[in-house]
Short mmCIF file of C-alpha atoms and ligand atoms in Angstrom, two decimals:
data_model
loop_
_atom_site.label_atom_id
_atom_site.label_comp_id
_atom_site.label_asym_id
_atom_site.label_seq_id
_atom_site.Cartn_x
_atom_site.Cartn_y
_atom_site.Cartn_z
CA UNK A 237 0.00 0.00 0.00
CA UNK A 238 0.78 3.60 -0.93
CA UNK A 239 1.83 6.15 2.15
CA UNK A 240 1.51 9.90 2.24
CA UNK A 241 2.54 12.48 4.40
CA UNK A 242 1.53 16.47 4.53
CA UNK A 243 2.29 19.07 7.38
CA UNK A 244 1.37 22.51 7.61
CA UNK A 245 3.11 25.44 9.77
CA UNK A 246 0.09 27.80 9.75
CA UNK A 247 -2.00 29.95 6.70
CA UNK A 248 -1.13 33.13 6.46
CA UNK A 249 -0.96 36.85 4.55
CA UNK A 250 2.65 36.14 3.59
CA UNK A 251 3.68 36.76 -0.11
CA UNK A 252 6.87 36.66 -2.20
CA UNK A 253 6.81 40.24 -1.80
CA UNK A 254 6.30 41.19 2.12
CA UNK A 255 8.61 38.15 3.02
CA UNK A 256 12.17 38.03 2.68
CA UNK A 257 13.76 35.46 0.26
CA UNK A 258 16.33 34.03 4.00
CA UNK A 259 13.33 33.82 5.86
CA UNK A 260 11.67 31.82 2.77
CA UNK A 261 14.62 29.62 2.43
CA UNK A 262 14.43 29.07 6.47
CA UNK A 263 10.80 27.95 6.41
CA UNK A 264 10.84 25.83 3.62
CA UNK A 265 13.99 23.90 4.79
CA UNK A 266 12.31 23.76 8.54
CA UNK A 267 9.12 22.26 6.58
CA UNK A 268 11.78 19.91 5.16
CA UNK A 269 12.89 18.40 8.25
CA UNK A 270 9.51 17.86 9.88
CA UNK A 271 8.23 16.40 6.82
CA UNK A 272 10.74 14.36 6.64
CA UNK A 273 11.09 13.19 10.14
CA UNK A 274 7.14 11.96 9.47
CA UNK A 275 8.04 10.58 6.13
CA UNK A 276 11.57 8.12 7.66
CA UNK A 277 9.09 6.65 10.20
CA UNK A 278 6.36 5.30 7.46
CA UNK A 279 8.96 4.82 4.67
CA UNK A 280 10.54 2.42 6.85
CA UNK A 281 6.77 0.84 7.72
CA UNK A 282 6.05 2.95 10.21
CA UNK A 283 2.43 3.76 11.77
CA UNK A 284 0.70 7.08 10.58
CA UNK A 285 0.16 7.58 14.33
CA UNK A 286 3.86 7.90 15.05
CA UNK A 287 4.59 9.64 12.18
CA UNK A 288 2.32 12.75 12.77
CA UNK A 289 3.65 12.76 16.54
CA UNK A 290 7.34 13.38 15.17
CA UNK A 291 6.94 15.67 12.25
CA UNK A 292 4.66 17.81 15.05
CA UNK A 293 7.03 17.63 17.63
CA UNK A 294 9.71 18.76 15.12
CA UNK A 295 7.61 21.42 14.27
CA UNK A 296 6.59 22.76 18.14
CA UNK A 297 10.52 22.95 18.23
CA UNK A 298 11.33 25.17 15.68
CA UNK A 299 10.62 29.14 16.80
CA UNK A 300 9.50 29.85 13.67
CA UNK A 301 6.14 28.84 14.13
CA UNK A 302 2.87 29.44 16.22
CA UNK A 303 3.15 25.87 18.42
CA UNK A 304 5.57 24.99 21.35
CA UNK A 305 8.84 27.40 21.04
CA UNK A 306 7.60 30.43 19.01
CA UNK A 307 3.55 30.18 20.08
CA UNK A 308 1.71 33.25 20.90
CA UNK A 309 1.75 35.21 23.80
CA UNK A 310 -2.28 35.81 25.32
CA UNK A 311 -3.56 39.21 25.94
CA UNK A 312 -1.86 38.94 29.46
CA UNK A 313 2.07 37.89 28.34
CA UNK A 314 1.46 34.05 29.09
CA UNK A 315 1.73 31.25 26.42
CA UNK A 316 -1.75 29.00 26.62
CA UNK A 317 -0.97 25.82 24.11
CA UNK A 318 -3.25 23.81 22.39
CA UNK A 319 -3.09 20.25 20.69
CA UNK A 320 -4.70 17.25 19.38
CA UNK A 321 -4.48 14.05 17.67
CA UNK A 322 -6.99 11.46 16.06
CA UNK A 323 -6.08 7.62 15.14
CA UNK A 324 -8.15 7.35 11.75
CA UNK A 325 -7.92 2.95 12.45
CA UNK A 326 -9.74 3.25 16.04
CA UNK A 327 -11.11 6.95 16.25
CA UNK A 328 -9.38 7.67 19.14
CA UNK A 329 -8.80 10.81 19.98
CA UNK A 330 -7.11 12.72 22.53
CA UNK A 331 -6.50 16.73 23.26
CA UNK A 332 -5.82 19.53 25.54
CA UNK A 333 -6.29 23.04 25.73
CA UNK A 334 -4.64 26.16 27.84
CA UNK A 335 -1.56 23.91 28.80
CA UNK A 336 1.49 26.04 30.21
CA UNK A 337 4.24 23.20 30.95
CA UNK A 338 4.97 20.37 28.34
CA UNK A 339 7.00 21.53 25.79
CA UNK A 340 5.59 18.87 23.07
CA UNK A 341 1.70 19.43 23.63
CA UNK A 342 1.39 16.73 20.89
CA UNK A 343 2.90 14.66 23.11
CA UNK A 344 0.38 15.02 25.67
CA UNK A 345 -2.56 14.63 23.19
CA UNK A 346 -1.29 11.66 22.57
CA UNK A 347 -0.98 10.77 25.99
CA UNK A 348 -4.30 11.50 26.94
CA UNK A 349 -5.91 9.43 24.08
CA UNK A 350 -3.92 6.65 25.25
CA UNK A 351 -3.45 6.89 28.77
CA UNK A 352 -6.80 8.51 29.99
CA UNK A 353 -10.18 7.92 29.62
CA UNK A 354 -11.10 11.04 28.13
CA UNK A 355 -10.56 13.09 24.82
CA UNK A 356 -10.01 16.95 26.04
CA UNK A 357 -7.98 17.82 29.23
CA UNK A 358 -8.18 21.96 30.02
CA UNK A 359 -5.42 24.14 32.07
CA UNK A 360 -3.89 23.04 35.36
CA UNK A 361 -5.34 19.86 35.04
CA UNK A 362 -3.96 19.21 31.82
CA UNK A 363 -0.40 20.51 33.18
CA UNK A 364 -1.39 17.92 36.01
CA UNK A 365 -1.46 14.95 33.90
CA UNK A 366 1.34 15.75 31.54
CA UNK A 367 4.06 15.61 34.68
CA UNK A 368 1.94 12.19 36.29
CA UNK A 369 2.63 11.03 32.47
CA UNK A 370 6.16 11.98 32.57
CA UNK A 371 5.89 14.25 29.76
CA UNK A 372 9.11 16.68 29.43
CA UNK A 373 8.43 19.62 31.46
CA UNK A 374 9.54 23.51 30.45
CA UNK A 375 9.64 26.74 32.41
CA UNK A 376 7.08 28.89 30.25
CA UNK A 377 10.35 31.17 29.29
CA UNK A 378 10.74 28.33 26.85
CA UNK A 379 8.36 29.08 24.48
CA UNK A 380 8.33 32.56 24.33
CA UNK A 381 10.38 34.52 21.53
CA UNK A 382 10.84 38.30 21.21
CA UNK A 383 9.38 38.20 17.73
CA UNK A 384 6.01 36.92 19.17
CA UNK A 385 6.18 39.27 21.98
CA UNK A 386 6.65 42.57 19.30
CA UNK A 387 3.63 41.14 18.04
CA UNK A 388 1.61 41.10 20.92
CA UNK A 389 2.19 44.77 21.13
CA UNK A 390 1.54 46.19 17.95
CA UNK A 391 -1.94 44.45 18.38
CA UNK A 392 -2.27 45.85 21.54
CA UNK A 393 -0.94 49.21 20.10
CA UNK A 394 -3.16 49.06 16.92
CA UNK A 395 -5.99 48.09 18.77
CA UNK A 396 -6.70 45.70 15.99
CA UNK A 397 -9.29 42.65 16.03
CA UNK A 398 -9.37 39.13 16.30
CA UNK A 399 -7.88 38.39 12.62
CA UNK A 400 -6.36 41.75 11.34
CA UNK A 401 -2.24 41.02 12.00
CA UNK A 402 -0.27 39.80 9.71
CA UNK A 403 1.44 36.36 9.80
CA UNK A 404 -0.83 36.10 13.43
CA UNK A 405 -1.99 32.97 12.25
CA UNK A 406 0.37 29.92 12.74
CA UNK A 407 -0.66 26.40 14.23
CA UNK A 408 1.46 23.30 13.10
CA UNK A 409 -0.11 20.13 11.79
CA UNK A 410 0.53 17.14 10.25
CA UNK A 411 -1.78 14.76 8.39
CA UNK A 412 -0.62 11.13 7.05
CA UNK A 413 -1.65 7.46 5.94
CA UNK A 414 0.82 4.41 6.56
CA UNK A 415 1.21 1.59 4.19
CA UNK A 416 -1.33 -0.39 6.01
CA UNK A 417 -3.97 2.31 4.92
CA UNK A 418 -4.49 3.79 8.48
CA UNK A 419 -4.57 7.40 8.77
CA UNK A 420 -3.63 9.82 11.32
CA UNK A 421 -4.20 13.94 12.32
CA UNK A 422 -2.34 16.04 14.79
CA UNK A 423 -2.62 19.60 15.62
CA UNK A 424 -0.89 22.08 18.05
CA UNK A 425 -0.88 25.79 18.53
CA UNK A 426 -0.31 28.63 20.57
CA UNK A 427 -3.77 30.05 19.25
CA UNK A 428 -3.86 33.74 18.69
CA UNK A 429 -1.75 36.59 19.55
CA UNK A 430 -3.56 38.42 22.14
CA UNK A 431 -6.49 35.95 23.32
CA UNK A 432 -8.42 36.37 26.23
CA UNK A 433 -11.01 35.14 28.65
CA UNK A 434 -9.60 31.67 28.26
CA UNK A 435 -10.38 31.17 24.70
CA UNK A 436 -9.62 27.80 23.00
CA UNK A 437 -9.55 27.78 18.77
CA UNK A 438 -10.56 25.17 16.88
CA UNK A 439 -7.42 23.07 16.80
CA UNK A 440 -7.70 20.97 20.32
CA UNK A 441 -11.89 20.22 19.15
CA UNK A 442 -12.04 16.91 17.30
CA UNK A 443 -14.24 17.73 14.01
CA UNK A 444 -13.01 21.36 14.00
CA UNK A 445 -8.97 21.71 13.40
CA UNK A 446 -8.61 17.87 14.08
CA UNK A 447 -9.97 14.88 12.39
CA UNK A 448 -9.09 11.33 11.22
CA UNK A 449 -11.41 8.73 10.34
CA UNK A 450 -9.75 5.51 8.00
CA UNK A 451 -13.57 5.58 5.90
CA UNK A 452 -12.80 8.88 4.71
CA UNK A 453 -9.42 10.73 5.41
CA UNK A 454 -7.03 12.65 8.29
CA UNK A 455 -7.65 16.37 8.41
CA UNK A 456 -5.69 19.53 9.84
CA UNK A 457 -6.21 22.99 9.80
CA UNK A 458 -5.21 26.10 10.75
CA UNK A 459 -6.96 29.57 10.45
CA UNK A 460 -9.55 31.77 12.21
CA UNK A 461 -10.35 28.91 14.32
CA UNK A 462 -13.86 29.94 15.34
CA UNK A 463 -14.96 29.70 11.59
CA UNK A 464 -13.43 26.41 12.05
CA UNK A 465 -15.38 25.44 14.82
CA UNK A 466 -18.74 26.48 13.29
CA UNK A 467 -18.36 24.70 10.33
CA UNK A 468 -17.24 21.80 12.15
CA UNK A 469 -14.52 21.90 9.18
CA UNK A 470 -12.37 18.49 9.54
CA UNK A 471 -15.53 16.42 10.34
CA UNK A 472 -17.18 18.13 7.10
CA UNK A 473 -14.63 17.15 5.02
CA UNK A 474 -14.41 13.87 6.18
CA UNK A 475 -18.37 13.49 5.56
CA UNK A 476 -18.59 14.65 2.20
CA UNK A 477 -15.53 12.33 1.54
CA UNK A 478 -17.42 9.37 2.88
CA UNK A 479 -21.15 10.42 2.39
CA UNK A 480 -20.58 11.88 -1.19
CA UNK A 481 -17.92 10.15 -2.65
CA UNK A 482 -15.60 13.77 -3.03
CA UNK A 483 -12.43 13.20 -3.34
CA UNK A 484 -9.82 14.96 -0.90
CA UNK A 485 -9.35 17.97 -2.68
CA UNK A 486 -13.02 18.50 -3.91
CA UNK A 487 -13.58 18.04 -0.19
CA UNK A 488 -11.28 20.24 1.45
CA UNK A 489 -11.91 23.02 -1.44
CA UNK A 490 -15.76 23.16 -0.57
CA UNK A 491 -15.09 23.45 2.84
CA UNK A 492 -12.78 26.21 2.48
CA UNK A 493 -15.17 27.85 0.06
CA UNK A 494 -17.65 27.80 2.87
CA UNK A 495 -15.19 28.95 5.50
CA UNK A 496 -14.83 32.02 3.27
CA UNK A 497 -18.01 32.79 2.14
CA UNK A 498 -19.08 33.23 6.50
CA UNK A 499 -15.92 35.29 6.48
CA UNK A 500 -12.91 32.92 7.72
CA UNK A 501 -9.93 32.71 6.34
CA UNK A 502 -7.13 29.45 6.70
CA UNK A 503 -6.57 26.57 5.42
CA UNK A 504 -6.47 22.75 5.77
CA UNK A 505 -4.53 19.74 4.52
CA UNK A 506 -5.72 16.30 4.59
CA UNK A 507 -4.76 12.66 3.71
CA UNK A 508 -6.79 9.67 1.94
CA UNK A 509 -6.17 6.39 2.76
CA UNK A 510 -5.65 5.78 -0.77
CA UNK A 511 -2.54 7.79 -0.18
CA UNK A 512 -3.78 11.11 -1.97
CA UNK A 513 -3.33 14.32 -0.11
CA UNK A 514 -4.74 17.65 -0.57
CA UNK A 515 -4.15 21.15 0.28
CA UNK A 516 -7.21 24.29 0.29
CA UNK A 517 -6.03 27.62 2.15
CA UNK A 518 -7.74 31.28 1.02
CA UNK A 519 -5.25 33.13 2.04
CA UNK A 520 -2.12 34.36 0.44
CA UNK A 521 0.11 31.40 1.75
CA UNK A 522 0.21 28.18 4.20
CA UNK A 523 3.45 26.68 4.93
CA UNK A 524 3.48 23.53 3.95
CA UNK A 525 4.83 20.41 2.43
CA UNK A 526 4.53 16.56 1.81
CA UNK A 527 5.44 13.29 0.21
CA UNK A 528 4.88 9.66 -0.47
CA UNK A 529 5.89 6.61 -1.26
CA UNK A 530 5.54 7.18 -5.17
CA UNK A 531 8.51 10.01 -4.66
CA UNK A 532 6.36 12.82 -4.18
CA UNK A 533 8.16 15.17 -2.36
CA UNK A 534 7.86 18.97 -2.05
CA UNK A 535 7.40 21.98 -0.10
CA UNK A 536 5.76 25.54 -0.57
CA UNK A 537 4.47 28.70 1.17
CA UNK A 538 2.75 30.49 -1.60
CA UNK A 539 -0.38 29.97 -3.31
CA UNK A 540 0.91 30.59 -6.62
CA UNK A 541 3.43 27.57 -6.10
CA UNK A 542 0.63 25.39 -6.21
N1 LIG B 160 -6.58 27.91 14.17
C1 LIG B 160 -5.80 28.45 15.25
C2 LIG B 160 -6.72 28.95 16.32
O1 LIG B 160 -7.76 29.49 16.01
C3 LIG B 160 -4.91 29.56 14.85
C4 LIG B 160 -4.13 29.40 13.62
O2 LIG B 160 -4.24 28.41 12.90
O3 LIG B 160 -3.35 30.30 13.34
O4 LIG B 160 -6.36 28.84 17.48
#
């Protein structure tokens, strides 16, 4: 059987002419490595599970984007990180929201689909678990970058909404289908710059930023998360696959449609057990990249490189 894997490091307003050609070269070759890390485990017969987990964790690492090191800093200065993760073979699912401590929140999805009996774990609790689990803990000072933290003020300064900075959107996620046709979704963010009141985006919901289901496909997503949410956007995409017979892209492109026509904006990648994958963003770019076992293998940030 055919494998496939595709990661994303957030949609965004970026374009070939607001973004410097270094910091180009730097995201594409950090999209590289994560992609790759996913892509060694199932080349060598790996599980889709497994794979996801390391080309996320790879990805929370890296400063450069809106998960682990690098995420957002809330309204108040603090980092509040969200993940999750979805086994397409069993539907299991696991998730947490508002956690402060573990430096891989993927990690701690994962443990909480497999080590509790529940699918979302919130806050201190969440913290709680990670260190029973054994999870590697960080001082907060970890994640936070001065980039991130300019960014936090010219909201603040600008007074701007919800959705108005550029490059605020981020997230990391990876979609992917082993060569035993199981697929597999992860997701983790620092949400957005500035949030408040506790709020929790669609990537830690299962069936917003989150989905995998072997029927139909794995599904990640990043962008104004409560469009996300209302659309119930990774679940929808998996239903029309399995209900209507779309295939990934038709899927993921008529969800996005929909997401833009309520006024969202973001994007989504997904993977078919029949080791397809798609990408649908409406913005000006998503970082992203994949490959499979027919020798696939590529990377982009612009829409135009599609
Ligand atoms: N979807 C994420 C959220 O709403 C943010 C993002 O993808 O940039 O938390």
């Amino acid at each position: 059987m055919a494998w496939s894997i595709a990661i994303h490091g957030g949609a965004g307003s970026m374009t070939p002419a607001t973004m410097p050609e270094a910091a180009q070269a730097e995201h594409l070759a950090a999209l590289e490595v994560a992609r790759d890390a996913g892509s060694a485990i199932l080349a060598a017969g790996g599980g889709a599970l497994d794979a996801v987990v390391a080309a996320v964790a790879v990805l929370e690492d890296d400063d450069k984007f809106n998960a682990g090191r690098g995420a957002v800093f809330t309204y108040h200065g603090t980092t509040e990180l969200d993940a999750a993760i979805m086994d397409g073979a069993t539907r299991g699912a696991g998730a947490v929201a508002a956690a402060t401590h573990t430096r891989n929140p993927v990690r701690l999805a994962r443990a909480v689909m497999e080590a509790s009996p529940h699918v979302l774990l919130s806050g201190p609790g969440a913290d709680e678990f990670s260190r029973e689990q054994g999870l590697k803990q960080v001082d907060p000072d970890w994640f936070a970058t001065p980039e991130r933290w300019r960014q936090l003020q010219e909201l603040k300064a600008r007074k701007l909404g919800w959705y108005d900075v550029d490059l605020k959107y981020g997230t990391v996620g990876a979609v992917a289908v082993d060569d035993a046709g199981h697929v597999a979704a992860a997701t983790s963010t620092g949400g957005l710059t500035g949030k408040r009141w506790g709020r929790i985006g669609d990537s830690p919901l299962i069936g917003a930023g989150t989905y995998a289901d072997d029927r139909a496909c794995a599904v990640s997503a990043t962008g104004a998360g409560e469009f996300f949410i209302r659309t119930a956007a990774a679940h929808e995409i998996g239903a029309r696959m399995r209900l209507l017979g779309e295939s990934a892209q038709a899927a993921a492109d008529a969800v996005i449609a929909e997401i833009g026509a309520l006024g969202g904006s973001g994007g989504v990648i997904v993977a078919a057990p029949d080791g397809s994958t798609a990408f649908a963003f409406n913005t000006p770019g998503m970082y992203r990249a994949r490959a499979d076992s027919g020798g696939l293998c590529e990377a982009a940030i612009f829409a135009e490189q599609d």
